Each structure stands twice: as structure tokens, then as C-alpha cells.
Short mmCIF file of C-alpha atoms in Angstrom, two decimals:
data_model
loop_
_atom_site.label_atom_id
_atom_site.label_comp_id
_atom_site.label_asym_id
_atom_site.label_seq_id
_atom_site.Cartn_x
_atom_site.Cartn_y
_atom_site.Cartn_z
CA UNK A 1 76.92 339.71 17.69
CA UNK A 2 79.23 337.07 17.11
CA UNK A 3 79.39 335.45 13.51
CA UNK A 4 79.23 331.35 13.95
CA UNK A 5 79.15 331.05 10.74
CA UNK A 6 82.64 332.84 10.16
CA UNK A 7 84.31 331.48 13.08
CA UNK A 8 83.28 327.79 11.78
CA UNK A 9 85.13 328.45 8.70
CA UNK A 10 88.31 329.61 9.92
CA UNK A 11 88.97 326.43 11.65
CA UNK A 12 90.02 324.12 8.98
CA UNK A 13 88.73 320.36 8.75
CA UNK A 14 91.01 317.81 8.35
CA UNK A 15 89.36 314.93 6.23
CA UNK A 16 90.34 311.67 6.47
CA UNK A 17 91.30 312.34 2.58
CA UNK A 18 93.78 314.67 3.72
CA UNK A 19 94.83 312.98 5.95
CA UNK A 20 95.68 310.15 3.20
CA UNK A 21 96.74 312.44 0.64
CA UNK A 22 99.69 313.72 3.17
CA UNK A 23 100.78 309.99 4.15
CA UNK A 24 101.26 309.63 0.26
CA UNK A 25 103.10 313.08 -0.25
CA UNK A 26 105.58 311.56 2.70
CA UNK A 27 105.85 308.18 0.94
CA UNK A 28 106.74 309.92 -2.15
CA UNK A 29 109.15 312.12 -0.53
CA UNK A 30 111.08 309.66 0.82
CA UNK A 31 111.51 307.37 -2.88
CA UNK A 32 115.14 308.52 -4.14
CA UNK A 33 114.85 306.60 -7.01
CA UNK A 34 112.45 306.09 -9.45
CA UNK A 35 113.47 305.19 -12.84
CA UNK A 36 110.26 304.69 -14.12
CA UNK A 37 109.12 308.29 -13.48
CA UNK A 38 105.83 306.59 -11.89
CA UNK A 39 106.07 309.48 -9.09
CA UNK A 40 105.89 312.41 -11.48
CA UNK A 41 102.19 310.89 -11.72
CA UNK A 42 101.48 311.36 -8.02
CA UNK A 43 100.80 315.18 -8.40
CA UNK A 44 97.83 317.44 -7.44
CA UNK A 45 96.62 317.50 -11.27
CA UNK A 46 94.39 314.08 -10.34
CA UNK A 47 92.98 312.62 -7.15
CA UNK A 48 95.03 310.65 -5.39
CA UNK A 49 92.75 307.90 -5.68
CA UNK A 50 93.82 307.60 -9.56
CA UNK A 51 98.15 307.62 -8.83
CA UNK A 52 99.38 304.74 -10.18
CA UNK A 53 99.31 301.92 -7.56
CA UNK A 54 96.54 304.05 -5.44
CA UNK A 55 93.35 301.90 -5.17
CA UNK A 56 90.52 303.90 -2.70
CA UNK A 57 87.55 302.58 -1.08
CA UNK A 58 84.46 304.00 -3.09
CA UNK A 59 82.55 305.53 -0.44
CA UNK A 60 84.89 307.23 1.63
CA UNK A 61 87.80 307.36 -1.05
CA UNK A 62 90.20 306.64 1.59
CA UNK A 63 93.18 304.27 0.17
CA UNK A 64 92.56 300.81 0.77
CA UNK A 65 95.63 299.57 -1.30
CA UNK A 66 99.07 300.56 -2.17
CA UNK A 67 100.60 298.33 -5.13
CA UNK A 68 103.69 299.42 -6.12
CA UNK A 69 105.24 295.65 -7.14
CA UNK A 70 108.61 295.55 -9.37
CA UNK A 71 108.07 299.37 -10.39
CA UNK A 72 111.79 300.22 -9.97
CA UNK A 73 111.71 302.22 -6.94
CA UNK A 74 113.98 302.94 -4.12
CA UNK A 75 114.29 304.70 -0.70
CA UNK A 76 113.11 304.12 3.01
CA UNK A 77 109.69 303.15 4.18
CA UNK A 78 107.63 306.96 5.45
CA UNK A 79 106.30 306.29 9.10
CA UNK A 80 103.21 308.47 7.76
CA UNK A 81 102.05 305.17 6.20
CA UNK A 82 100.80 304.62 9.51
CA UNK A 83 98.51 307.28 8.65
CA UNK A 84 96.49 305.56 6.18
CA UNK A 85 94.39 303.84 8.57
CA UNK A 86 91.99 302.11 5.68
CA UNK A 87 95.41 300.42 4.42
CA UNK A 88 94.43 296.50 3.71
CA UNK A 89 96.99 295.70 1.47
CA UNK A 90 100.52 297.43 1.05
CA UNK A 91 103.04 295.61 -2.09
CA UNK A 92 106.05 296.28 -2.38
CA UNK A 93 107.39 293.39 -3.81
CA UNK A 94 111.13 293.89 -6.42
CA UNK A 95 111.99 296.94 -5.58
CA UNK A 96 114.87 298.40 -3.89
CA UNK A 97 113.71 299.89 -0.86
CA UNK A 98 115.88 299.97 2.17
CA UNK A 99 116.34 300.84 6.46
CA UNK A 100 113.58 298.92 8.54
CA UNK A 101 110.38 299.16 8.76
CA UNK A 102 108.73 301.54 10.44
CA UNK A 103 106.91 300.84 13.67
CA UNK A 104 104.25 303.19 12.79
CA UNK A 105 102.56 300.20 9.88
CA UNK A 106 101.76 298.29 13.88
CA UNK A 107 98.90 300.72 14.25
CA UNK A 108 97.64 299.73 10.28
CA UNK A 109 94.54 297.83 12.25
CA UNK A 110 92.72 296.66 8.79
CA UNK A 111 96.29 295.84 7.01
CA UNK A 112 95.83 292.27 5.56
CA UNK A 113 98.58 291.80 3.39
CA UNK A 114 102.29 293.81 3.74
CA UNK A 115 104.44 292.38 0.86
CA UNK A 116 107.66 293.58 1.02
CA UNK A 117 110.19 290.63 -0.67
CA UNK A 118 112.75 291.71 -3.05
CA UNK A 119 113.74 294.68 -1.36
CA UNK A 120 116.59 295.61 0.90
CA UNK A 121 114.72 296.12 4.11
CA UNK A 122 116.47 295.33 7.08
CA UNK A 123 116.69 295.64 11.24
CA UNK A 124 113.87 293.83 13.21
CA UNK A 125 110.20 293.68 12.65
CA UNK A 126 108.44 296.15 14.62
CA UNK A 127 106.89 293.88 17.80
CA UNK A 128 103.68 296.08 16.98
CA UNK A 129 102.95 294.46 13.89
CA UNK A 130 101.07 292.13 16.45
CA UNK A 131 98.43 294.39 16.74
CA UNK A 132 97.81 293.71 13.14
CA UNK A 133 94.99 291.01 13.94
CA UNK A 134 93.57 290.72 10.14
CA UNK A 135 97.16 290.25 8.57
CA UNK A 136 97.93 287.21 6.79
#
């Protein structure tokens, strides 16, 4: 007969952590400059949870902040931030990141705070950052 058991495991389950862990390999693949080295730190050696700046939620471990303030760091915004979908605060404040931001934050439902001053961001704010009932 047919093995359930087998057939459950070849379908792989994508875990919310995953799913986080990806929208911070695409943020880091998109920084062009980092001076400070603070990316080398994002590797697969720790959690993501513990990469400088990370901050999780303790029961699900999903990321609930992103603080990367005055760290040196330039490139464009990922639209896979839109992916972390615990996101309540996202700092970005004196750095030197450039090109707009993208539309995909809008769909950031528990996003509080999105400091971005001190950078180089520019083109219009995505209308969907509406949506964004809980930010400040």
C-alpha cells in the first residue's frame, strides 16, 4: 500500500521561520556596502534571531524588529521585507541606503515604526503604506 508517512515527508514545510530567514538573506543581498562588516555576522553559523539588529518574538521566533541605525550600510531597500509579516519596527536611521521604497513594506500589517531618515531614499511613498493601520 501506499506509504503516508513517506509521501508527507517529501513535501517540504515552509515555516514562517523560513520564510523570515529568506526575507533577511534578500535584505542582505541587496546591502553593497557595509564597512562595518556587520553582514559577515548574518550567516547560517547562528539563528537568525541572534544577527546583529535581528530582535524575534519569543514564541514563534519570527522577527519582530529590524534595527540597523547609523551602522554604515548602503544599498536598496529588498521587496522581500514584505515578507516578514511580524515586522513592528524597521530602523534604518544614518545610513546610506538608496532607490524608493518598496511597495511590498504596504502589506507589513503589524509595522509600527519605519525609520528611515538619514538615508538617500527617494521617489514617492508607496500609497499602500495606508494599509499600515498600527504605524505611527
Amino acid at each position: 500500500g501506499l506509504n503516508l508517512l513517506s509521501l508527507a515527508t517529501a513535501i517540504p514545510v515552509v515555516r514562517g521561520n523560513d520564510i523570515d530567514r529568506h526575507a533577511l538573506l534578500q535584505f542582505k543581498a541587496k546591502i553593497t556596502g557595509d564597512q562595518l562588516n556587520i553582514m559577515e555576522f548574518w550567516n547560517s553559523s547562528i539563528h537568525f534571531c541572534q544577527w546583529i539588529g535581528v530582535t524575534c518574538g519569543r514564541k514563534h521566533r519570527r522577527v519582530t524588529k529590524l534595527k540597523l541605525r547609523n551602522l554604515k550600510l548602503s544599498g536598496s531597500l529588498s521587496p522581500y521585507i514584505g515578507n516578514l509579516s511580524f515586522l513592528r519596527e524597521f530602523d534604518l536611521v544614518d545610513n546610506s541606503f538608496y532607490n524608493q521604497i518598496p511597495q511590498e513594506i504596504g502589506g507589513l500589517r503589524r509595522l509600527e515604526a519605519l525609520l528611515l531618515t538619514n538615508n538617500s531614499i527617494s521617489g514617492e511613498i508607496p500609497s499602500n503604506l495606508s494599509a499600515c493601520s498600527k504605524l505611527i
